[in-house]
Short mmCIF file of C-alpha atoms in Angstrom, two decimals:
data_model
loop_
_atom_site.label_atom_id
_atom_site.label_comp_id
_atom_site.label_asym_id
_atom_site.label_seq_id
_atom_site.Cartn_x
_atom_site.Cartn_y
_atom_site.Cartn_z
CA UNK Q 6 21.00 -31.20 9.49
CA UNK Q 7 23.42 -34.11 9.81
CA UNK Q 8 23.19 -36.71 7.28
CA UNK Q 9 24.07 -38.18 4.08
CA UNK Q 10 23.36 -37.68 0.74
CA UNK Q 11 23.50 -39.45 -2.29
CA UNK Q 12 27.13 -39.30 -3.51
CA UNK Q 13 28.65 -38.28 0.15
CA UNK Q 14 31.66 -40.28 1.24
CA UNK Q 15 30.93 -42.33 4.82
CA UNK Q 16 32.20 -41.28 7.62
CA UNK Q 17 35.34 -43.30 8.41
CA UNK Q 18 33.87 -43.46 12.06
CA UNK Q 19 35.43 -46.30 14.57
CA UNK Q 20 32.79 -47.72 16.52
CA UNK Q 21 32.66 -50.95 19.06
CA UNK Q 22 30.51 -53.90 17.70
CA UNK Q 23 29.98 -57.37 18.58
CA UNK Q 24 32.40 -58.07 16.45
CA UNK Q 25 35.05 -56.26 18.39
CA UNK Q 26 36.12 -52.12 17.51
CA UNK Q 27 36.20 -51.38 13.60
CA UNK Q 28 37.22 -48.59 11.46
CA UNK Q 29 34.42 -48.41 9.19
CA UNK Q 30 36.45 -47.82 5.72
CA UNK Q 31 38.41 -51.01 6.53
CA UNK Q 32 35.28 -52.95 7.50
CA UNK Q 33 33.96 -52.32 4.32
CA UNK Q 34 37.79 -52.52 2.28
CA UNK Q 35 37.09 -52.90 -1.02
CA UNK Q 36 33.32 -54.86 -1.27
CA UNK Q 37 30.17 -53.16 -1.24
CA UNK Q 38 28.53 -52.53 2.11
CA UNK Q 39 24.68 -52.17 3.91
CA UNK Q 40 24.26 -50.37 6.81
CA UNK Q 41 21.38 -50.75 8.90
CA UNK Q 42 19.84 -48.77 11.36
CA UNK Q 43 17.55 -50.03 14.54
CA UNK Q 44 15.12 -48.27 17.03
CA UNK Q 45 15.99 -50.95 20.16
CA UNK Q 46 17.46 -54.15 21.01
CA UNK Q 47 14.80 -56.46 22.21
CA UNK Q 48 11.72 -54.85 20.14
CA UNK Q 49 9.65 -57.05 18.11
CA UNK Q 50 10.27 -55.49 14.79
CA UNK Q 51 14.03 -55.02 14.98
CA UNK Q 52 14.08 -58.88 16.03
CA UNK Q 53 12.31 -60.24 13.12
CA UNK Q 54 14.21 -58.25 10.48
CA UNK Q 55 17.91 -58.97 12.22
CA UNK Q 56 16.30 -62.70 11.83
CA UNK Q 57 15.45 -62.02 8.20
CA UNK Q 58 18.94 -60.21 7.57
CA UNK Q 59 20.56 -63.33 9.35
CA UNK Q 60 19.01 -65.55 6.80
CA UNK Q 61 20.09 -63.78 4.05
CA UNK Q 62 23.58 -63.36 4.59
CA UNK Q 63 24.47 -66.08 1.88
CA UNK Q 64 23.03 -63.69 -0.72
CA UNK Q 65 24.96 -60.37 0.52
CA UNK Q 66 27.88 -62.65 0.20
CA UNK Q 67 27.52 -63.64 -3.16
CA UNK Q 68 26.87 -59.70 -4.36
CA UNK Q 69 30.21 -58.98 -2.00
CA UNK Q 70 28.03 -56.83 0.53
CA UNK Q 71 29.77 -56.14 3.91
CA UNK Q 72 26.44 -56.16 6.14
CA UNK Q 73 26.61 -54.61 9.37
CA UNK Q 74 23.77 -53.09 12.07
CA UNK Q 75 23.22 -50.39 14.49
CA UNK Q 76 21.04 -50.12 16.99
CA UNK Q 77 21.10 -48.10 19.97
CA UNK Q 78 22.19 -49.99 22.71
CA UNK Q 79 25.75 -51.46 24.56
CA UNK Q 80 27.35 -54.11 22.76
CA UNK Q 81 26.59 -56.18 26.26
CA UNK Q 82 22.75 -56.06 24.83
CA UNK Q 83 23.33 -56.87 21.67
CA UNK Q 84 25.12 -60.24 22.39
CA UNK Q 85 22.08 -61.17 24.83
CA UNK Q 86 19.89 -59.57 21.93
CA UNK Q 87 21.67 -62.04 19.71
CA UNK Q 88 20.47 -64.77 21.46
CA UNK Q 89 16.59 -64.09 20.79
CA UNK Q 90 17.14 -63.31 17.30
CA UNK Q 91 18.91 -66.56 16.86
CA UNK Q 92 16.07 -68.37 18.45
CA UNK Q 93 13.56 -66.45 16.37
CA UNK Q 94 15.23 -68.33 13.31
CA UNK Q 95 15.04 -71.35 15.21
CA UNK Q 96 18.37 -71.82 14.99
CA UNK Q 97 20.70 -72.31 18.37
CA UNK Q 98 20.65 -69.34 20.90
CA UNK Q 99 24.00 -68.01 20.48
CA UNK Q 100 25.14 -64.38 20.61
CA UNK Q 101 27.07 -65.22 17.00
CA UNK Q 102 25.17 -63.57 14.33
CA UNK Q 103 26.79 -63.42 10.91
CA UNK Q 104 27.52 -59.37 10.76
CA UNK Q 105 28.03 -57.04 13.67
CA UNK Q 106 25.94 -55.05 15.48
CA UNK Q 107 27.32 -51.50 16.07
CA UNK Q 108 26.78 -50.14 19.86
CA UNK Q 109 25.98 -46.76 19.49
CA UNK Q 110 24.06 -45.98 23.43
CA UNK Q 111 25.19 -41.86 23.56
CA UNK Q 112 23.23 -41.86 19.88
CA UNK Q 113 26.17 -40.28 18.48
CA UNK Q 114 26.57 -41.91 15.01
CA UNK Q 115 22.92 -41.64 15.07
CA UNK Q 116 22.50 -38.34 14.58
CA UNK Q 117 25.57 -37.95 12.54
CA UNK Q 118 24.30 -40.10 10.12
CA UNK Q 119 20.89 -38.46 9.99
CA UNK Q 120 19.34 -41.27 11.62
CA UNK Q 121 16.74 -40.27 14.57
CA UNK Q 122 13.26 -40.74 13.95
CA UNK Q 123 11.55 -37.54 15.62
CA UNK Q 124 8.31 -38.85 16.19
CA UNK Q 125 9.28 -42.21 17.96
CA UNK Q 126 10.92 -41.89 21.48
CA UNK Q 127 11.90 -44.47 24.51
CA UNK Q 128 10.35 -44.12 27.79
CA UNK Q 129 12.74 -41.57 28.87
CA UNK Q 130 11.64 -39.24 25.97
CA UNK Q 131 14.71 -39.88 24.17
CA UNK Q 132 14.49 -40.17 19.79
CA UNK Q 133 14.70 -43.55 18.66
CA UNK Q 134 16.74 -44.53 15.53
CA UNK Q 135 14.46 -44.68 12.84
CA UNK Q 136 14.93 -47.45 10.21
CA UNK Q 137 17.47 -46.37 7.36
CA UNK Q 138 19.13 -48.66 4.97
CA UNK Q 139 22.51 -47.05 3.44
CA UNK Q 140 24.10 -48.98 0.45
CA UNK Q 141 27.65 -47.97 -0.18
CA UNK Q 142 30.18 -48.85 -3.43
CA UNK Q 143 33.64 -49.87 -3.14
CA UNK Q 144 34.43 -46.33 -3.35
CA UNK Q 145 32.85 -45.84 -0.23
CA UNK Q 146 29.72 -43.18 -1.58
CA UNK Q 147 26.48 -43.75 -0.92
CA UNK Q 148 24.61 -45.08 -3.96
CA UNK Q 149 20.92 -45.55 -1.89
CA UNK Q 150 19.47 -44.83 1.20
CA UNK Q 151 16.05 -45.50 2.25
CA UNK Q 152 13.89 -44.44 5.26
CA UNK Q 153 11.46 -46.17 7.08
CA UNK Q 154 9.59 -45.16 10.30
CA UNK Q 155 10.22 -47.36 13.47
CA UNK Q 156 6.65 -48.54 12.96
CA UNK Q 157 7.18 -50.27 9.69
CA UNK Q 158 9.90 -53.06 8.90
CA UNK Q 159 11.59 -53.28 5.57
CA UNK Q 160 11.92 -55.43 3.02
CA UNK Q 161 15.23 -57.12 2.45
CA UNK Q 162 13.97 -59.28 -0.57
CA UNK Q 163 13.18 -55.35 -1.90
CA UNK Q 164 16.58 -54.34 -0.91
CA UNK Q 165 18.56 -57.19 -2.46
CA UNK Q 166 16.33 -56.38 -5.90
CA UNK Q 167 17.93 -52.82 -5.65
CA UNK Q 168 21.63 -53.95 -4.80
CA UNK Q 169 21.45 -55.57 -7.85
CA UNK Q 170 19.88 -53.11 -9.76
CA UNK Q 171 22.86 -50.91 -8.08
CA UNK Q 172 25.63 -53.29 -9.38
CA UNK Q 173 24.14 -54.01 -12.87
CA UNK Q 174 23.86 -50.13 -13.46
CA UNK Q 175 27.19 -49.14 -12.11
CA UNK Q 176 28.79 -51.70 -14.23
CA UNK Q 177 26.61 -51.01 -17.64
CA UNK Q 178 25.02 -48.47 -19.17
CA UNK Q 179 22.14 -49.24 -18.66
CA UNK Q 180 18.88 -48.26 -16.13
CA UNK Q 181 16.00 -50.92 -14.44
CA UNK Q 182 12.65 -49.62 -14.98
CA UNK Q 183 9.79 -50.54 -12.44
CA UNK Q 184 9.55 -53.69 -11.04
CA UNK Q 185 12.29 -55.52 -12.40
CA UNK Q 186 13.98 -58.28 -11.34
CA UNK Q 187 17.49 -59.97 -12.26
CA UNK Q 188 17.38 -61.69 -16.10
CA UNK Q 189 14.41 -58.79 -16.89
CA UNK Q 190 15.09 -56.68 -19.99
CA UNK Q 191 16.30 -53.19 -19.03
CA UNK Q 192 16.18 -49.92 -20.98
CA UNK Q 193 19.41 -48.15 -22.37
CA UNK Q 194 20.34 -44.69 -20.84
CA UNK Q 195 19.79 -41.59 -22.47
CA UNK Q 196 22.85 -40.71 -22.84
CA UNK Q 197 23.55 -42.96 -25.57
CA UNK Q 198 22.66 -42.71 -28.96
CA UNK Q 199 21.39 -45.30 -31.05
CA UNK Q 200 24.31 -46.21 -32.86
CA UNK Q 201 26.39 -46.32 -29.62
CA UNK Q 202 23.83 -48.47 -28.28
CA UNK Q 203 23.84 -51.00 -31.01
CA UNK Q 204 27.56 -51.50 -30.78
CA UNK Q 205 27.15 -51.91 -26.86
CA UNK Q 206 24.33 -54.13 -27.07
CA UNK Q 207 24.63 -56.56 -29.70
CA UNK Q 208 21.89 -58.46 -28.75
CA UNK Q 209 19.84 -55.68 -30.06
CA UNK Q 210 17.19 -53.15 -29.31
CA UNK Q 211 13.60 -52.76 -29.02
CA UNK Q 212 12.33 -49.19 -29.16
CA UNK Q 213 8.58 -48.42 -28.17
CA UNK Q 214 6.70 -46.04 -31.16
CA UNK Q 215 5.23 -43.14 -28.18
CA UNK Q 216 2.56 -40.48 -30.13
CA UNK Q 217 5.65 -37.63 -28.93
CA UNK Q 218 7.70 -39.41 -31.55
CA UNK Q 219 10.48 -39.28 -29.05
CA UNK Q 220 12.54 -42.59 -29.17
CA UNK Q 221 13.81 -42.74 -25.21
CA UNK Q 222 11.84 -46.06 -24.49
CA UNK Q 223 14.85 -48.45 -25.88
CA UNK Q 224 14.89 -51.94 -24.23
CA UNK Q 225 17.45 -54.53 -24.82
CA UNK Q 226 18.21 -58.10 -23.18
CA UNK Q 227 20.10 -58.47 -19.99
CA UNK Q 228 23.61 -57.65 -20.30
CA UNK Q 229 25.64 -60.23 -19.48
#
């Protein structure tokens, strides 16, 4: 099957946008970059998450995320498509959103990039997109992807939690356990042993006692 996995390269596809034609390596150059797939133009759930992703293009920024869309339509309907998503933000109606929409109508890039959801199709019988998210480093391998049926939208305050989980961890060594957030204590890898750790970390460690006697629970303060 066609798709990515963890660790693949992208495809350095070229593909028209609203934005104009791109090469998808020099979109992205050398920030990280979010790729984001959509069912239909003009369909209620794709609108309000475009709206949401809209709104929160100041915080891609500031984690240097190259944001761009897909959805599988002509560029022609995504400018008009534009328009209602603007208007769904209440903000003016133009067909300026601030990331491109890629136009991909023969579904091409869809099913290249593993993207067609099998169980949702258009009136003409035809697989819609489903709704993947695909993070990507500067080095242009996919650190996350995450599926969602057509039926359910995502979560892009969930998504900008794991970008920065992403970042922190590919910076540090260091791993997020469950439900942190930026500034919460995280837990040193494996890999490292205790004395490593304590030169890394000089704010210190906390390790939890566990009745295996096995010391792998180490916490320590948000690296700065």
């Amino acid at each position: 099957m066609p798709g990515l996995l963890l660790g693949d390269e992208a495809p350095n596809f070229e593909a028209d946008t609203t934005h104009g034609r791109i090469r998808f390596h020099e979109f992205l150059g050398n920030s990280w970059g979010i790729l984001f797939s959509h069912p239909r133009d003009f369909t209620p759930v794709c609108t309000t998450e475009l709206g949401r992703a809209a709104k929160l293009a100041p915080e891609f920024a500031k984690r240097n995320i190259k944001m761009i869309a897909l959805s599988i339509d002509d560029v022609k309907d995504h400018l008009a498509w534009s328009k209602d998503i603007n208007a769904y933000n209440k903000d003016e109606a133009t067909e300026k959103l601030p990331f491109p929409i890629i136009a991909d109508s023969k579904r091409e890039l869809a099913v290249q990039l593993g993207m067609l959801d099998p169980d949702e199709r258009d009136k003409e019988g035809m697989p819609l997109t489903a709704r993947v998210v695909f993070v990507f480093g500067p080095d242009k391998k996919l650190k996350l992807s995450i599926l969602y049926p057509a039926t359910t939208g995502r979560n892009f305050d969930e998504i900008l939690r794991v970008i920065d989980s992403l970042q922190l961890t590919a910076a540090k060594k260091v791993a997020t356990p469950v439900d942190w957030k930026p500034g919460d204590e995280v837990m040193v890898v494996p890999s490292l042993t205790d004395e490593e750790a304590k030169k890394l970390f000089p704010s210190g460690i906390c390790t939890k006692e566990l009745p295996s006697g096995k010391r792998y629970l180490r916490y320590t303060s948000h690296p700065k």
